[in-house]
mmCIF file of C-alpha atoms and ligand atoms in Angstrom:
data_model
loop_
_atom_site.group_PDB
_atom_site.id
_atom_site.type_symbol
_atom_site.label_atom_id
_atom_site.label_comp_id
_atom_site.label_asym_id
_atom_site.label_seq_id
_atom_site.Cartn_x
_atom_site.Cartn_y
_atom_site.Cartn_z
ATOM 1 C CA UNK A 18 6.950 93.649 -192.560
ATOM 2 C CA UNK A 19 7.933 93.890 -188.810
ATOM 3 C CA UNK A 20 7.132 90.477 -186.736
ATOM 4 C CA UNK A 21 6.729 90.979 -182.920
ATOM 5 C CA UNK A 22 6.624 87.448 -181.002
ATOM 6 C CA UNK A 23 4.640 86.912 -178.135
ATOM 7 C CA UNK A 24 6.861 87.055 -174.876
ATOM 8 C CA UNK A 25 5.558 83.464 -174.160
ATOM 9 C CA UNK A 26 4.834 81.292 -176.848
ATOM 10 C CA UNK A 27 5.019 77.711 -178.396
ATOM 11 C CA UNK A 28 6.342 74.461 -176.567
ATOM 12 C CA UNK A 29 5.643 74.038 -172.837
ATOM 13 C CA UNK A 30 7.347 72.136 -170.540
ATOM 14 C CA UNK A 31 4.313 69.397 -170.885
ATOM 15 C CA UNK A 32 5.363 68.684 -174.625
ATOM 16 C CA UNK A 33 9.056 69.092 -174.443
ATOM 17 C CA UNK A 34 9.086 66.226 -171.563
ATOM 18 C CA UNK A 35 6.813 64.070 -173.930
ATOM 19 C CA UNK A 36 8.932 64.565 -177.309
ATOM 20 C CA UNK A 37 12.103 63.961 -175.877
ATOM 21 C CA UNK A 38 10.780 61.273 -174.136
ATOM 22 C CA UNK A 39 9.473 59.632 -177.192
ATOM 23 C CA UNK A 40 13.011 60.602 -179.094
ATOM 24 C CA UNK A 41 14.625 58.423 -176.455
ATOM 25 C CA UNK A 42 12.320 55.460 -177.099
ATOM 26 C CA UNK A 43 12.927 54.949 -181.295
ATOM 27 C CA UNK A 44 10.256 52.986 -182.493
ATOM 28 C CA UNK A 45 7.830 53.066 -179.868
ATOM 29 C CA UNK A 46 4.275 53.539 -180.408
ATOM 30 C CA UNK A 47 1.666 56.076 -179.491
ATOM 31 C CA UNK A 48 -1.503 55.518 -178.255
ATOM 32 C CA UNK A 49 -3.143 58.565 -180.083
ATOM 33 C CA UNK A 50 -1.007 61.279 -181.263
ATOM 34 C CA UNK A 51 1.581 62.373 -178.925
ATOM 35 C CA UNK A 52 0.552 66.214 -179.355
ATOM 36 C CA UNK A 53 -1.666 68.101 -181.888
ATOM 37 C CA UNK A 54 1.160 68.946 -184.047
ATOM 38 C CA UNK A 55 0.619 67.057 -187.492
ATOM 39 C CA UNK A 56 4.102 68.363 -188.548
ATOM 40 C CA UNK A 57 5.933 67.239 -185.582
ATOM 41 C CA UNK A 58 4.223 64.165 -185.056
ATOM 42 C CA UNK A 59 5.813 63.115 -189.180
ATOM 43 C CA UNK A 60 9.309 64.366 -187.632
ATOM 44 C CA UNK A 61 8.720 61.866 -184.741
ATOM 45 C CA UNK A 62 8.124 59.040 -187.488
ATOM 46 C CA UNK A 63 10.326 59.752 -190.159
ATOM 47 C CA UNK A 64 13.432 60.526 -187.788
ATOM 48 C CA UNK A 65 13.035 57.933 -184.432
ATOM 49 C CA UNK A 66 10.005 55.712 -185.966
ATOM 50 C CA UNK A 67 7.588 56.724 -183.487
ATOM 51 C CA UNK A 68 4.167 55.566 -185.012
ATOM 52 C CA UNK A 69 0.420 56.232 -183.908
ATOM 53 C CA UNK A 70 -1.875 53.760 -182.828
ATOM 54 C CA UNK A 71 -5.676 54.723 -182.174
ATOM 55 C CA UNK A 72 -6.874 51.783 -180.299
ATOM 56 C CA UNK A 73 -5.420 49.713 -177.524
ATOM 57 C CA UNK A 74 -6.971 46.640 -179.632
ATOM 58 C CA UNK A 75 -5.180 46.847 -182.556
ATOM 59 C CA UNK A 76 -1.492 47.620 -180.232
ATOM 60 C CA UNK A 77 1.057 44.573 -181.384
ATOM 61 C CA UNK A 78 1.525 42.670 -177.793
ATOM 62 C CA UNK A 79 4.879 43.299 -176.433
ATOM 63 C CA UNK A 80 5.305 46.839 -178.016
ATOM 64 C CA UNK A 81 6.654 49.636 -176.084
ATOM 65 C CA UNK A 82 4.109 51.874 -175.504
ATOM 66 C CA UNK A 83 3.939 55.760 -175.311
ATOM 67 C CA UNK A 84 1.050 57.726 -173.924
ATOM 68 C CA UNK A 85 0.106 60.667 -175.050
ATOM 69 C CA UNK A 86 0.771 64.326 -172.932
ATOM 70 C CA UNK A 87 -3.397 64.561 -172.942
ATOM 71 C CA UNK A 88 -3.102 61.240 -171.015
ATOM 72 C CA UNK A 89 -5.550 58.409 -171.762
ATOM 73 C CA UNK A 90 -8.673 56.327 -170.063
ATOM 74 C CA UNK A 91 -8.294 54.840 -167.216
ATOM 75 C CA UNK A 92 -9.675 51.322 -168.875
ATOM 76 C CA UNK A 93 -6.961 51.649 -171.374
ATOM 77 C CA UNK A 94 -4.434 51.884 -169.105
ATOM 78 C CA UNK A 95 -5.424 48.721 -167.315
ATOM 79 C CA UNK A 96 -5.280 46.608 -170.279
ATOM 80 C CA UNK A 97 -2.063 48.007 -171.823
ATOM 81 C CA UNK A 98 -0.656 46.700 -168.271
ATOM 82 C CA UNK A 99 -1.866 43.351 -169.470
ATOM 83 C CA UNK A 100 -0.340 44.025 -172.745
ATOM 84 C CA UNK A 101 2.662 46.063 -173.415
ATOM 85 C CA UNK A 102 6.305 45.110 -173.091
ATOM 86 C CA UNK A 103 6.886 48.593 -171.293
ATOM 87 C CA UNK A 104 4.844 51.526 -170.623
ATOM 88 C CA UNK A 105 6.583 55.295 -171.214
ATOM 89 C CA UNK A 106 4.117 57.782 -169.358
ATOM 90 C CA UNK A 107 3.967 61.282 -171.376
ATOM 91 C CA UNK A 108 1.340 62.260 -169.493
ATOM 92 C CA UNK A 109 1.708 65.777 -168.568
ATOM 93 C CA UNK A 110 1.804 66.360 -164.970
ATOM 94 C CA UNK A 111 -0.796 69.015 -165.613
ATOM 95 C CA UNK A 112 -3.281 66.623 -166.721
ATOM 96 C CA UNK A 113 -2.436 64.210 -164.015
ATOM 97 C CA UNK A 114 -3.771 66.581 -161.648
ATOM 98 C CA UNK A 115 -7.411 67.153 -162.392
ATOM 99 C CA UNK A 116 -7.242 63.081 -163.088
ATOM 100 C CA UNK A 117 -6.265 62.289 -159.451
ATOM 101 C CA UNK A 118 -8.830 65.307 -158.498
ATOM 102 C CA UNK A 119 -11.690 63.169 -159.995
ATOM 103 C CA UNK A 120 -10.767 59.960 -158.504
ATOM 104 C CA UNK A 121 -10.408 61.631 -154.866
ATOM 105 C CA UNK A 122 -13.355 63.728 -154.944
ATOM 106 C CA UNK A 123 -15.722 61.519 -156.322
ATOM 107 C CA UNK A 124 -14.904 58.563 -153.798
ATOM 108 C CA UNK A 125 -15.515 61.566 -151.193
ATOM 109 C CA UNK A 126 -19.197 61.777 -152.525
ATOM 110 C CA UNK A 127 -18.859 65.332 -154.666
ATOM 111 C CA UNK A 128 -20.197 65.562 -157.883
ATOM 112 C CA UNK A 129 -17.681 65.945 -160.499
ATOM 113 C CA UNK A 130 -18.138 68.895 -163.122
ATOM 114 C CA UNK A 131 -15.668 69.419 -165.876
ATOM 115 C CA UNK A 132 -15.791 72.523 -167.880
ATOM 116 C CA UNK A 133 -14.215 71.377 -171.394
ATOM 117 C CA UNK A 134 -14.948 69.658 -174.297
ATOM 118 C CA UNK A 135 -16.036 65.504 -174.228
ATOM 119 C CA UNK A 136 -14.398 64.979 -177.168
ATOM 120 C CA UNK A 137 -10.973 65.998 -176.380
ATOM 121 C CA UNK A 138 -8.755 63.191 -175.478
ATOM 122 C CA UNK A 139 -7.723 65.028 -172.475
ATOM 123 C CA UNK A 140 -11.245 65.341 -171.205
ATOM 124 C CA UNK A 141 -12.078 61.904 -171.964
ATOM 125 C CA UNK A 142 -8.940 60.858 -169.928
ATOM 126 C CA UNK A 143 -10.061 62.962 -166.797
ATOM 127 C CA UNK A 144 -14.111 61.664 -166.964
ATOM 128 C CA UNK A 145 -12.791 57.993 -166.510
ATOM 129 C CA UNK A 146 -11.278 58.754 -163.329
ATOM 130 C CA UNK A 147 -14.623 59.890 -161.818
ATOM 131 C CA UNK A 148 -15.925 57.088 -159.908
ATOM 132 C CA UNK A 149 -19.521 58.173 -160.862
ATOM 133 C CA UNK A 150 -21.073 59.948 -163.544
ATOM 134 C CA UNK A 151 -19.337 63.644 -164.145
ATOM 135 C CA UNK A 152 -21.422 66.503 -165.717
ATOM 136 C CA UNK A 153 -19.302 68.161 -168.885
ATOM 137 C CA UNK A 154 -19.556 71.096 -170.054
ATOM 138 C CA UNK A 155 -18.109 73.950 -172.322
ATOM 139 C CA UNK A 156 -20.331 76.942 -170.714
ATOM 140 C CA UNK A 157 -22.632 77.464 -167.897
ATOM 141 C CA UNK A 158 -25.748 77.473 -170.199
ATOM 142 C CA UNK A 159 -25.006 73.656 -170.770
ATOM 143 C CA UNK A 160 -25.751 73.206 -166.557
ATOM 144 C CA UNK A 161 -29.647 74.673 -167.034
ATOM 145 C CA UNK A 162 -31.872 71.855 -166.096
ATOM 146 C CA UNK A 163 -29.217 69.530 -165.153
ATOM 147 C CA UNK A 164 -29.545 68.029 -161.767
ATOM 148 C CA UNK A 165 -26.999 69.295 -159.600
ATOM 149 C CA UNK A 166 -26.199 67.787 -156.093
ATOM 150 C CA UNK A 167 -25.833 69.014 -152.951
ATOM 151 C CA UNK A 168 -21.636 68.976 -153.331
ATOM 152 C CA UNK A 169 -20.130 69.847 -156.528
ATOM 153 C CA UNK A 170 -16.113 69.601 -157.250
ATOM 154 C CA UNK A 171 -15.371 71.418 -160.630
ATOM 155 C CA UNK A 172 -11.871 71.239 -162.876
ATOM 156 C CA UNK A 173 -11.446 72.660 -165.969
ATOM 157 C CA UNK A 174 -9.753 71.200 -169.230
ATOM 158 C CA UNK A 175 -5.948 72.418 -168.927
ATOM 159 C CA UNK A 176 -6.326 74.851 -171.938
ATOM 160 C CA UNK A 177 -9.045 76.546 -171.131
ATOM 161 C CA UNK A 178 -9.427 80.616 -170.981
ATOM 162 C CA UNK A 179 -9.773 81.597 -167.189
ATOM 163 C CA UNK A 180 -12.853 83.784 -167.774
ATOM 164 C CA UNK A 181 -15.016 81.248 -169.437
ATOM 165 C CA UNK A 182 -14.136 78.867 -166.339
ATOM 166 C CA UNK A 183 -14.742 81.313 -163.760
ATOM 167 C CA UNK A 184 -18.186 81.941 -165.775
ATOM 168 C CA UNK A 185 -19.165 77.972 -165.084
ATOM 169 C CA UNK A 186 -17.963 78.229 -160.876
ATOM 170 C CA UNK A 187 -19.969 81.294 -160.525
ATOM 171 C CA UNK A 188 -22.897 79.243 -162.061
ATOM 172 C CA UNK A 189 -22.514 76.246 -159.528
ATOM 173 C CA UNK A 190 -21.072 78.962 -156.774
ATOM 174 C CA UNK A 191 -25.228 80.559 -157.266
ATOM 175 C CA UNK A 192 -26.883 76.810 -157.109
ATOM 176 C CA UNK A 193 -24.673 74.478 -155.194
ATOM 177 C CA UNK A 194 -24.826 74.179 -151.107
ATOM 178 C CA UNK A 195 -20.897 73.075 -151.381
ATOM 179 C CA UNK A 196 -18.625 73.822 -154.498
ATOM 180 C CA UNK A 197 -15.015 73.275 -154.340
ATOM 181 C CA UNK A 198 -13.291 74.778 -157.638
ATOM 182 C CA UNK A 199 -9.925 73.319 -158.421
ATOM 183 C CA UNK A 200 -7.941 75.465 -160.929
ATOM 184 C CA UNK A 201 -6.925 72.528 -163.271
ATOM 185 C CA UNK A 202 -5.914 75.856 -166.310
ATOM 186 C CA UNK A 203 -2.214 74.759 -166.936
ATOM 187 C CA UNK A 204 0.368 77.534 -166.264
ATOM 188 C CA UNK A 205 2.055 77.378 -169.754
ATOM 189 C CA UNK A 206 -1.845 77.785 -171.628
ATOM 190 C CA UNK A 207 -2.113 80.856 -168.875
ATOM 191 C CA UNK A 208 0.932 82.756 -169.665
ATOM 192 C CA UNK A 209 0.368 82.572 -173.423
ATOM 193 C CA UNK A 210 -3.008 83.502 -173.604
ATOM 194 C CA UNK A 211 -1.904 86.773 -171.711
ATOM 195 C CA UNK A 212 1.137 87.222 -174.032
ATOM 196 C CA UNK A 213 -1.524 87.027 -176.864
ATOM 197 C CA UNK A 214 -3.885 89.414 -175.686
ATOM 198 C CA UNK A 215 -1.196 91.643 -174.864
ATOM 199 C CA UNK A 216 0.316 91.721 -178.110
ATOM 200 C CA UNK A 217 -3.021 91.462 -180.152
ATOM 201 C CA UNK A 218 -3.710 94.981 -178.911
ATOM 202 C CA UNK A 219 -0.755 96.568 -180.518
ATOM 203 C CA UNK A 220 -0.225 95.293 -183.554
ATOM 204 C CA UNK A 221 -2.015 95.277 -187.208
ATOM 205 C CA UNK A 222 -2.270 91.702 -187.978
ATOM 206 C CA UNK A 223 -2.138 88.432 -185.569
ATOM 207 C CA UNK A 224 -0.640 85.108 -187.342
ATOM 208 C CA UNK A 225 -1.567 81.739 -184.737
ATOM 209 C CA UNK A 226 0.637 78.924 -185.737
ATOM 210 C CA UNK A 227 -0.413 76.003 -184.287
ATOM 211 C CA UNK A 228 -1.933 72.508 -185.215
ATOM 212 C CA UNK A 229 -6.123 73.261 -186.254
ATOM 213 C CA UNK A 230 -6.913 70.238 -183.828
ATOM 214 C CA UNK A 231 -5.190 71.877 -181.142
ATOM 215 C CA UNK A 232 -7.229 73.022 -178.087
ATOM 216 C CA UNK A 233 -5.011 75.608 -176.470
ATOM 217 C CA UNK A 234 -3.634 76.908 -180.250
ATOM 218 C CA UNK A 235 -7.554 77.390 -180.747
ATOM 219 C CA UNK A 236 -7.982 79.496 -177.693
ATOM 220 C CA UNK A 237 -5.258 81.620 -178.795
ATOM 221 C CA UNK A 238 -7.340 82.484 -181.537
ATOM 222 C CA UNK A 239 -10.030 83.523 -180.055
ATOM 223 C CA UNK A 240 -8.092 85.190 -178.054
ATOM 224 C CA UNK A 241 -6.685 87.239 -180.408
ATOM 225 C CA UNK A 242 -9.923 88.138 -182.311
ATOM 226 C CA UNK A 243 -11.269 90.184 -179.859
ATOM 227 C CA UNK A 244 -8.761 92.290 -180.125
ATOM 228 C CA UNK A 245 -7.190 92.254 -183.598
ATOM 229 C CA UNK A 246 -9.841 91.138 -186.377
ATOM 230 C CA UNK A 247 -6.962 90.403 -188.468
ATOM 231 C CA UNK A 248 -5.888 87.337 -186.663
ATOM 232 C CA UNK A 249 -5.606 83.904 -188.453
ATOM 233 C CA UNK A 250 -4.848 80.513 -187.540
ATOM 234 C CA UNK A 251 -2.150 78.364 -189.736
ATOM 235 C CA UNK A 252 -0.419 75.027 -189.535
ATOM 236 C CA UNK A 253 2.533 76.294 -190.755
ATOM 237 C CA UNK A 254 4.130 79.487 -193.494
ATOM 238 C CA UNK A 255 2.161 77.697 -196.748
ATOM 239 C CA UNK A 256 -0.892 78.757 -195.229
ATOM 240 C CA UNK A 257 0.100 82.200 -195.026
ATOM 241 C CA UNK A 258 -1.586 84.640 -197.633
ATOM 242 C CA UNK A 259 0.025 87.674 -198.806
ATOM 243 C CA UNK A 260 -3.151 89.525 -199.288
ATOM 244 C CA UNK A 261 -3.859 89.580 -195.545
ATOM 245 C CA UNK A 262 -0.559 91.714 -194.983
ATOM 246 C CA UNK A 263 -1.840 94.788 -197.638
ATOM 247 C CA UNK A 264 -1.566 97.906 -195.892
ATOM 248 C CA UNK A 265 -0.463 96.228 -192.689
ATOM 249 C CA UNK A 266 2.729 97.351 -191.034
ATOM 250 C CA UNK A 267 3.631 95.313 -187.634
ATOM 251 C CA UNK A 268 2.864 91.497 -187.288
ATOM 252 C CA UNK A 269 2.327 89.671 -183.952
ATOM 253 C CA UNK A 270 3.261 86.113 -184.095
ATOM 254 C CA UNK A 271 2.374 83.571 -181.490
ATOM 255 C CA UNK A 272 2.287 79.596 -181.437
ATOM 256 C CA UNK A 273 0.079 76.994 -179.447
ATOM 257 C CA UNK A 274 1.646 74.782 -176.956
ATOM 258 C CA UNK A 275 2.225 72.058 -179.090
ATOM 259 C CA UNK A 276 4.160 74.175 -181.965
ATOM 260 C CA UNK A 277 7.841 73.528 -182.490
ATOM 261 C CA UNK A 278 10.417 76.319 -182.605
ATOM 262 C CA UNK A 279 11.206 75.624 -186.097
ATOM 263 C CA UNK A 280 7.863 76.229 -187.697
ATOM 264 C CA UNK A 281 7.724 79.681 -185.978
ATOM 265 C CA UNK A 282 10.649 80.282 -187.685
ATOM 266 C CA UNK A 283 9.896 80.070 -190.715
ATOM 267 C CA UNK A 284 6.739 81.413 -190.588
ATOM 268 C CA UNK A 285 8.472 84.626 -189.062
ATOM 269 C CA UNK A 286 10.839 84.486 -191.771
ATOM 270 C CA UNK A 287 8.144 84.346 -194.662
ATOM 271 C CA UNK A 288 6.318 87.180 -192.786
ATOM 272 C CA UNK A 289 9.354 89.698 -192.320
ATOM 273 C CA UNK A 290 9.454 88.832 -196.250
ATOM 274 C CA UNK A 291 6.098 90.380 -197.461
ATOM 275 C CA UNK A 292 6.631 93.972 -198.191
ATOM 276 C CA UNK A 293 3.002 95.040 -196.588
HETATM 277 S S1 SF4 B 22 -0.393 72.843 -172.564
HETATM 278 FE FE1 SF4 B 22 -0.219 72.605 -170.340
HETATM 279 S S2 SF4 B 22 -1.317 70.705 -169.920
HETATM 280 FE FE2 SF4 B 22 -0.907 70.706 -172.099
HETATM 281 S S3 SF4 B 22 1.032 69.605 -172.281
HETATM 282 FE FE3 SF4 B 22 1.531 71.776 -172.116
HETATM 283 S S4 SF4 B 22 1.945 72.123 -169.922
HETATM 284 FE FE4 SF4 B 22 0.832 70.189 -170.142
#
């Protein structure tokens, strides 16, 4: 089978500035995982005894203390200040941004409006930093009947798809007296969605490897889909089925941000295996 790889794919600058940041402090410990890599995050552990804590609670006082590229609340921060021996900030500087654009705008009176999904760490992170309540949303259907002021500030989750976001400032753009629209869509998610829809379109079969809990590895998938039907998501090449490649003759291959180099290759490996 022939594998093409996306021009831009896999680790961005984001995640290699967090792992080697957590390689460099053995033993610390994570509030959250570090990334949505399952694989990588048992590399961390079983090579430089990085663990994963959930809570802020249940952190040992006096440990040293990694947070996570998605960043965390603003409340959590304060007390591991209190607590902590030392605090290692992974936070990408990507996610920084649309925190700080919170905190500013909302002390200037706007509104704050975040296209993305509450549940995501990330987005969670970003809310706290509003100074009052922020609307969130993953499409503009969600803002029907909510009450929208007068001044609006919107900011996206950093791996969102450009269209959908663009779809939610047009929304407020139609309703709002004042809107300002900060493009918060980090540069690395940008540049591999397009290297995904770009190769989607010209080969047989699209493979995704990425963590499933990822956000940006599960844009790539939809991503893919609308242009290649044949596209699947997997955490790494044991998830690969042979059956999908029947009658297939060119592979594209791309990974989510949070992927590392040596899963891709050996899914690309397995792939260039199967006889198609
Ligand atoms: S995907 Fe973007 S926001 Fe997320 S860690 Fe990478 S560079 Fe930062």
């Amino acid at each position: 089978m022939k594998v093409k790889l996306a021009d831009k794919h896999g680790f961005c600058f984001g995640v290699k500035r967090a792992i080697k940041l957590a390689e460099s402090h053995q033993g610390g410990i994570t509030l959250g995982p570090l990334i949505h890599n399952k694989k990588e995050i048992e590399r961390l552990k079983n090579d430089f005894g990085v663990t994963v804590e959930e809570s802020v609670e249940n952190l040992p006082r006096g440990s040293e203390v990694i947070i996570r590229t998605h960043g965390i609340p603003k409340d959590d921060l304060a007390k591991l200040t209190q607590s902590a021996e030392k605090i290692i900030d992974a936070t990408c500087p990507f996610v920084t941004k649309p925190q700080k654009i919170c905190e500013i705008m909302s002390q200037e009176g706007y509104q704050i409006i975040i296209f993305g999904d509450i549940n995501h760490p990330e987005v969670q992170g970003v809310m706290s930093y509003s100074s009052s309540e922020p609307i969130v949303v993953m499409s503009p259907k969600e803002l029907f009947g909510a009450k929208l002021k007068e001044k609006v500030a919107l900011v996206s989750q950093t791996t969102k798809k450009i269209e959908d976001f663009l779809g939610v400032a047009s929304f407020l753009v139609q309703r709002c007296a004042e809107v300002r629209i900060f493009n918060t869509i980090c540069n690395a998610t940008f540049d591999n969605q397009e290297a995904a829809r770009h190769l989607s379109q010209e080969v047989d079969i699209m493979i995704i490897a990425g963590g499933k809990n990822s956000s940006n590895t599960k844009q790539l998938l939809s991503i893919c889909l609308e242009h290649c039907q044949d596209s699947y998501l997997i955490e790494d090449e044991s998830e690969l089925d042979p059956q999908w490649f029947t009658n297939k003759k060119t592979c594209g291959v791309t990974a989510g941000a949070s992927t590392p180099e040596w899963i891709i290759e050996r899914v690309v490996r397995t792939i260039e295996g199967y006889k198609g």
